[in-house]
Amino acid sequence: MHIEIELCLLLFLVLAPWSISSDERLLVGMTLVRNAAARGAVCLDGSLPAYHLHRGFGAGANNWLLQFEGGGWCNDITSCLERANTRRGSTRYMSKFEVFSGILSNNASFNPEFYNWNRVKLRYCDGASFSGDSKFNNGTSLLYFRGQKIWEAIIHDLLPKGLSSARKALLSGCSAGGLATFLHCDNFTKMLPSNASVKCLSDAGFFLDEQDISLNYTMRSFYHDLVDLQGIEKNLNPNCTSSINDTKLCFFPQYALKYITTPYFILNSAYDVYQFHHSLVPPSADLHGRWNRCKLNPAACNATQINVLQGLRRDMISALYSFYRNSGRGGMFINSCFAHCQSESQDTWFAVDSPTIHNKTIAGAVGDWYFGRNMTKEIDCPYPCDKTCHNLIPSQQVTPPVQSAGTPVPNSTGRSGPVLATILLTILNLVVAFYQRK
């Protein structure tokens, strides 16, 4: 076994530099928050929380970009117990190295606005968008719902590493991580110097309180159970909860957004794949699978299905209308691609053929907004007018909400990275995990 491990390590050391540099890939190691347990900040299974930090340089040495990892939620004991034995609920099962690309890239050609900032990926292991604060213990099973404390522990670990003197900062996130930015945006601003320029960006995190095709509120019911189970309500925006009868609804971004005072940018597809598959047409509302072909390929949707999808777009734009009209410091990029998460993938963030609205890429729109070069509020025309889309649709039927809401695997219309780089990254993580267990 030792010989096999050493051969794998040798193979990685010989081939990895070629593979990574040939695809301009940046691997960043994991940092465990060693004092987190003393603060009660642990993952579902009690393991230590973690993040990946790549240092900034030059003019960006005092600027910080924090990116919440996505990955769905768990809203009952059964699903949370299952999740606790995966990378979504324990750092024990996580990759020890992560590829930084898109908004996290350190290459000016791929990430012109933020390439030289301190860039941090916050690993997700609580199942509640970094917002819960409770515990389950029935004498047999033990689960920690400590997302809020994980968020605070990571910030306090980063403050002495330079975050406390940040000049510019951007709190971002994808999917469930994008929703986390709505929950923590103003709190993040309060933790940083008063003279720092602090802003927030949500990528595919604007989850709608939407009726499904059976006229049920599937996501509302799911979120209600989530808020109850993980003790989230006390961590929701107090201005929101004091102004609405059903306080749990403040977990939805559309209700919390108007109470956020920090400048905000919303990046979302009007036909968000996750919301399409789980909110609009959940499996419970399509027992006979009449939407299966449409889910896998928008071109296969019939006229009735297209009308339903256009209704999803209208509802999203309606929910954002007040923000669009009244926010003087806000930004938007609502395109008409069938995608979910577009800031972490190089293809969709900033590339020769990236998605655009009015000839503006996502990276360009976010950069113009953050640095005040232009007030960017872009809304795409309805499907199928946009020919620049990278439609990132899962190639098989998607899984329940507990396991999804992360970056989808591209189908034949999407893009994928080199196989060799993936194999080598897997080998490296296996080697590191082996030696950590010794």
Short mmCIF file of N, CA and C in Angstrom, two decimals, residues 66-74 124 126-132 148 151 171-187 200-209 219-220 222-224 226-227 232-233 235-237 248-257 260 264-268 272 274-275 279 340-341 343-344 401 404-406:
data_model
loop_
_atom_site.label_atom_id
_atom_site.label_comp_id
_atom_site.label_asym_id
_atom_site.label_seq_id
_atom_site.Cartn_x
_atom_site.Cartn_y
_atom_site.Cartn_z
N LEU A 66 -14.61 36.85 -0.78
CA LEU A 66 -15.01 35.63 -0.08
C LEU A 66 -16.15 34.99 -0.85
N GLN A 67 -16.02 33.70 -1.14
CA GLN A 67 -17.00 32.98 -1.94
C GLN A 67 -17.59 31.82 -1.15
N PHE A 68 -18.88 31.90 -0.82
CA PHE A 68 -19.57 30.80 -0.17
C PHE A 68 -19.73 29.63 -1.16
N GLU A 69 -19.35 28.43 -0.74
CA GLU A 69 -19.62 27.25 -1.55
C GLU A 69 -21.10 26.91 -1.50
N GLY A 70 -21.64 26.39 -2.59
CA GLY A 70 -23.03 25.95 -2.63
C GLY A 70 -23.15 24.46 -2.40
N GLY A 71 -24.40 23.95 -2.50
CA GLY A 71 -24.58 22.52 -2.32
C GLY A 71 -25.88 22.09 -1.67
N GLY A 72 -26.97 22.81 -1.89
CA GLY A 72 -28.27 22.38 -1.39
C GLY A 72 -28.44 22.51 0.11
N TRP A 73 -29.45 21.83 0.64
CA TRP A 73 -29.79 21.92 2.04
C TRP A 73 -30.32 20.57 2.53
N CYS A 74 -30.40 20.39 3.84
CA CYS A 74 -31.10 19.23 4.40
C CYS A 74 -32.11 19.74 5.43
N TYR A 124 -18.73 24.40 2.55
CA TYR A 124 -20.11 24.30 3.02
C TYR A 124 -20.37 22.93 3.63
N ASP A 126 -22.88 22.61 6.57
CA ASP A 126 -23.94 22.69 7.59
C ASP A 126 -25.33 22.42 7.04
N GLY A 127 -25.50 22.51 5.72
CA GLY A 127 -26.79 22.19 5.12
C GLY A 127 -27.87 23.24 5.29
N ALA A 128 -27.49 24.48 5.64
CA ALA A 128 -28.50 25.53 5.83
C ALA A 128 -27.98 26.90 5.42
N SER A 129 -27.14 26.95 4.39
CA SER A 129 -26.61 28.22 3.90
C SER A 129 -25.94 29.04 5.00
N PHE A 130 -25.16 28.35 5.85
CA PHE A 130 -24.36 29.01 6.90
C PHE A 130 -25.25 29.81 7.86
N SER A 131 -26.43 29.28 8.22
CA SER A 131 -27.35 30.11 9.00
C SER A 131 -27.95 29.44 10.23
N GLY A 132 -27.76 28.14 10.41
CA GLY A 132 -28.41 27.46 11.52
C GLY A 132 -27.68 27.62 12.85
N GLN A 148 -24.32 29.29 11.31
CA GLN A 148 -24.05 30.67 11.72
C GLN A 148 -22.72 30.78 12.45
N TRP A 151 -19.78 30.41 9.98
CA TRP A 151 -19.55 31.68 9.30
C TRP A 151 -18.73 32.62 10.18
N LEU A 171 -18.35 39.95 -0.91
CA LEU A 171 -18.87 38.69 -0.40
C LEU A 171 -19.74 38.08 -1.48
N SER A 172 -19.36 36.89 -1.93
CA SER A 172 -20.05 36.25 -3.05
C SER A 172 -20.45 34.84 -2.67
N GLY A 173 -21.15 34.18 -3.57
CA GLY A 173 -21.55 32.80 -3.33
C GLY A 173 -22.39 32.28 -4.47
N CYS A 174 -22.39 30.95 -4.62
CA CYS A 174 -23.12 30.29 -5.69
C CYS A 174 -24.21 29.40 -5.12
N SER A 175 -25.42 29.49 -5.64
CA SER A 175 -26.53 28.62 -5.28
C SER A 175 -26.90 28.77 -3.79
N ALA A 176 -26.82 27.69 -3.01
CA ALA A 176 -27.07 27.81 -1.57
C ALA A 176 -26.09 28.79 -0.95
N GLY A 177 -24.89 28.90 -1.54
CA GLY A 177 -23.93 29.91 -1.12
C GLY A 177 -24.34 31.30 -1.55
N GLY A 178 -25.01 31.39 -2.70
CA GLY A 178 -25.54 32.68 -3.14
C GLY A 178 -26.63 33.16 -2.20
N LEU A 179 -27.47 32.23 -1.75
CA LEU A 179 -28.50 32.59 -0.77
C LEU A 179 -27.84 33.05 0.54
N ALA A 180 -26.71 32.43 0.89
CA ALA A 180 -26.00 32.82 2.12
C ALA A 180 -25.55 34.27 2.08
N THR A 181 -25.26 34.80 0.89
CA THR A 181 -24.83 36.20 0.83
C THR A 181 -25.98 37.14 1.22
N PHE A 182 -27.21 36.76 0.90
CA PHE A 182 -28.35 37.57 1.33
C PHE A 182 -28.47 37.56 2.85
N LEU A 183 -28.17 36.42 3.45
CA LEU A 183 -28.30 36.28 4.90
C LEU A 183 -27.20 37.00 5.67
N HIS A 184 -26.01 37.12 5.07
CA HIS A 184 -24.85 37.61 5.82
C HIS A 184 -24.23 38.90 5.28
N CYS A 185 -24.80 39.47 4.26
CA CYS A 185 -24.20 40.63 3.60
C CYS A 185 -23.96 41.80 4.57
N ASP A 186 -24.99 42.26 5.23
CA ASP A 186 -24.84 43.41 6.13
C ASP A 186 -23.96 43.08 7.34
N ASN A 187 -24.04 41.85 7.80
CA ASN A 187 -23.20 41.42 8.92
C ASN A 187 -21.73 41.45 8.53
N CYS A 200 -21.72 43.01 -2.08
CA CYS A 200 -22.10 41.59 -2.09
C CYS A 200 -22.64 41.18 -3.45
N LEU A 201 -22.41 39.91 -3.78
CA LEU A 201 -22.82 39.35 -5.07
C LEU A 201 -23.45 37.98 -4.84
N SER A 202 -24.64 37.78 -5.34
CA SER A 202 -25.28 36.47 -5.29
C SER A 202 -25.33 35.88 -6.69
N ASP A 203 -24.80 34.67 -6.85
CA ASP A 203 -24.84 33.95 -8.12
C ASP A 203 -25.80 32.78 -7.97
N ALA A 204 -26.89 32.78 -8.72
CA ALA A 204 -27.88 31.71 -8.71
C ALA A 204 -28.43 31.47 -7.31
N GLY A 205 -28.54 32.53 -6.52
CA GLY A 205 -29.03 32.41 -5.16
C GLY A 205 -30.38 33.07 -4.94
N PHE A 206 -30.97 33.65 -6.00
CA PHE A 206 -32.25 34.34 -5.85
C PHE A 206 -33.38 33.32 -6.02
N PHE A 207 -33.57 32.51 -4.98
CA PHE A 207 -34.59 31.47 -5.01
C PHE A 207 -35.96 32.08 -4.76
N LEU A 208 -36.90 31.76 -5.65
CA LEU A 208 -38.22 32.36 -5.60
C LEU A 208 -39.19 31.56 -4.73
N ASP A 209 -40.09 32.27 -4.10
CA ASP A 209 -41.21 31.67 -3.40
C ASP A 209 -42.29 31.42 -4.45
N MET A 219 -41.07 24.73 -2.52
CA MET A 219 -39.87 25.30 -1.89
C MET A 219 -40.21 26.00 -0.58
N ARG A 220 -41.39 26.61 -0.49
CA ARG A 220 -41.79 27.26 0.76
C ARG A 220 -41.90 26.22 1.87
N PHE A 222 -40.41 23.31 1.95
CA PHE A 222 -39.06 22.81 2.22
C PHE A 222 -38.30 23.76 3.13
N TYR A 223 -38.34 25.05 2.81
CA TYR A 223 -37.63 26.05 3.62
C TYR A 223 -38.22 26.18 5.02
N HIS A 224 -39.52 26.07 5.14
CA HIS A 224 -40.13 26.12 6.47
C HIS A 224 -39.56 25.03 7.37
N LEU A 226 -36.76 23.49 6.97
CA LEU A 226 -35.33 23.77 7.16
C LEU A 226 -35.11 24.78 8.28
N VAL A 227 -35.87 25.87 8.25
CA VAL A 227 -35.74 26.92 9.26
C VAL A 227 -36.06 26.37 10.65
N ILE A 232 -32.91 28.48 12.45
CA ILE A 232 -32.45 29.59 11.61
C ILE A 232 -33.16 30.90 11.92
N GLU A 233 -34.40 30.83 12.36
CA GLU A 233 -35.25 32.03 12.43
C GLU A 233 -34.60 33.17 13.20
N ASN A 235 -31.66 34.01 13.30
CA ASN A 235 -30.55 34.60 12.55
C ASN A 235 -30.99 35.30 11.27
N LEU A 236 -32.29 35.34 11.01
CA LEU A 236 -32.81 36.03 9.83
C LEU A 236 -32.83 37.54 10.08
N ASN A 237 -32.91 38.29 9.01
CA ASN A 237 -32.90 39.75 9.11
C ASN A 237 -34.05 40.24 9.99
N LYS A 248 -40.64 32.98 8.63
CA LYS A 248 -39.73 32.04 7.97
C LYS A 248 -39.51 32.39 6.50
N LEU A 249 -40.44 33.16 5.93
CA LEU A 249 -40.29 33.56 4.53
C LEU A 249 -39.07 34.45 4.32
N CYS A 250 -38.53 35.02 5.39
CA CYS A 250 -37.36 35.88 5.25
C CYS A 250 -36.11 35.10 4.88
N PHE A 251 -36.21 33.77 4.84
CA PHE A 251 -35.11 32.96 4.30
C PHE A 251 -35.06 33.10 2.78
N PHE A 252 -36.19 33.45 2.17
CA PHE A 252 -36.22 33.70 0.72
C PHE A 252 -35.60 35.07 0.41
N PRO A 253 -34.66 35.13 -0.52
CA PRO A 253 -34.03 36.40 -0.87
C PRO A 253 -35.01 37.48 -1.30
N GLN A 254 -36.10 37.11 -1.97
CA GLN A 254 -37.00 38.14 -2.48
C GLN A 254 -37.66 38.94 -1.36
N TYR A 255 -37.76 38.35 -0.16
CA TYR A 255 -38.35 39.08 0.96
C TYR A 255 -37.28 39.81 1.78
N ALA A 256 -36.08 39.29 1.79
CA ALA A 256 -35.00 39.89 2.59
C ALA A 256 -34.28 41.02 1.87
N LEU A 257 -34.32 41.00 0.53
CA LEU A 257 -33.48 41.91 -0.26
C LEU A 257 -33.69 43.38 0.08
N ILE A 260 -31.60 44.88 2.95
CA ILE A 260 -30.13 44.86 2.90
C ILE A 260 -29.65 46.25 2.48
N TYR A 264 -25.47 45.71 -3.59
CA TYR A 264 -25.71 44.31 -3.93
C TYR A 264 -25.81 44.10 -5.44
N PHE A 265 -25.27 42.96 -5.89
CA PHE A 265 -25.38 42.58 -7.31
C PHE A 265 -26.02 41.20 -7.38
N ILE A 266 -27.03 41.07 -8.25
CA ILE A 266 -27.74 39.80 -8.40
C ILE A 266 -27.46 39.22 -9.78
N LEU A 267 -26.77 38.09 -9.80
CA LEU A 267 -26.50 37.35 -11.03
C LEU A 267 -27.37 36.10 -11.01
N ASN A 268 -28.23 35.95 -12.00
CA ASN A 268 -29.13 34.80 -12.02
C ASN A 268 -29.61 34.55 -13.44
N ASP A 272 -33.37 29.55 -14.26
CA ASP A 272 -32.43 28.83 -13.40
C ASP A 272 -32.77 27.33 -13.37
N TYR A 274 -31.88 24.84 -11.44
CA TYR A 274 -32.29 24.26 -10.16
C TYR A 274 -33.73 24.60 -9.85
N GLN A 275 -34.10 25.87 -10.01
CA GLN A 275 -35.47 26.27 -9.71
C GLN A 275 -36.46 25.64 -10.68
N SER A 279 -38.31 23.69 -8.03
CA SER A 279 -39.31 24.63 -7.52
C SER A 279 -40.53 24.67 -8.44
N HIS A 340 -27.11 27.21 -13.90
CA HIS A 340 -27.18 27.40 -12.45
C HIS A 340 -25.74 27.57 -11.96
N CYS A 341 -25.42 28.77 -11.54
CA CYS A 341 -24.06 29.17 -11.13
C CYS A 341 -23.21 29.48 -12.37
N SER A 343 -20.54 32.17 -12.07
CA SER A 343 -19.36 32.97 -11.72
C SER A 343 -18.11 32.13 -11.48
N GLU A 344 -18.28 30.86 -11.12
CA GLU A 344 -17.13 30.03 -10.77
C GLU A 344 -16.55 29.29 -11.97
N PRO A 401 -33.52 18.13 -3.42
CA PRO A 401 -32.85 19.34 -2.98
C PRO A 401 -31.71 19.12 -2.00
N SER A 404 -28.59 18.58 -4.23
CA SER A 404 -28.28 19.38 -5.40
C SER A 404 -28.11 20.83 -5.04
N ALA A 405 -28.41 21.71 -5.98
CA ALA A 405 -28.20 23.14 -5.82
C ALA A 405 -26.74 23.48 -5.72
N GLY A 406 -25.94 22.80 -6.48
CA GLY A 406 -24.53 23.15 -6.65
C GLY A 406 -24.31 23.43 -8.11
#
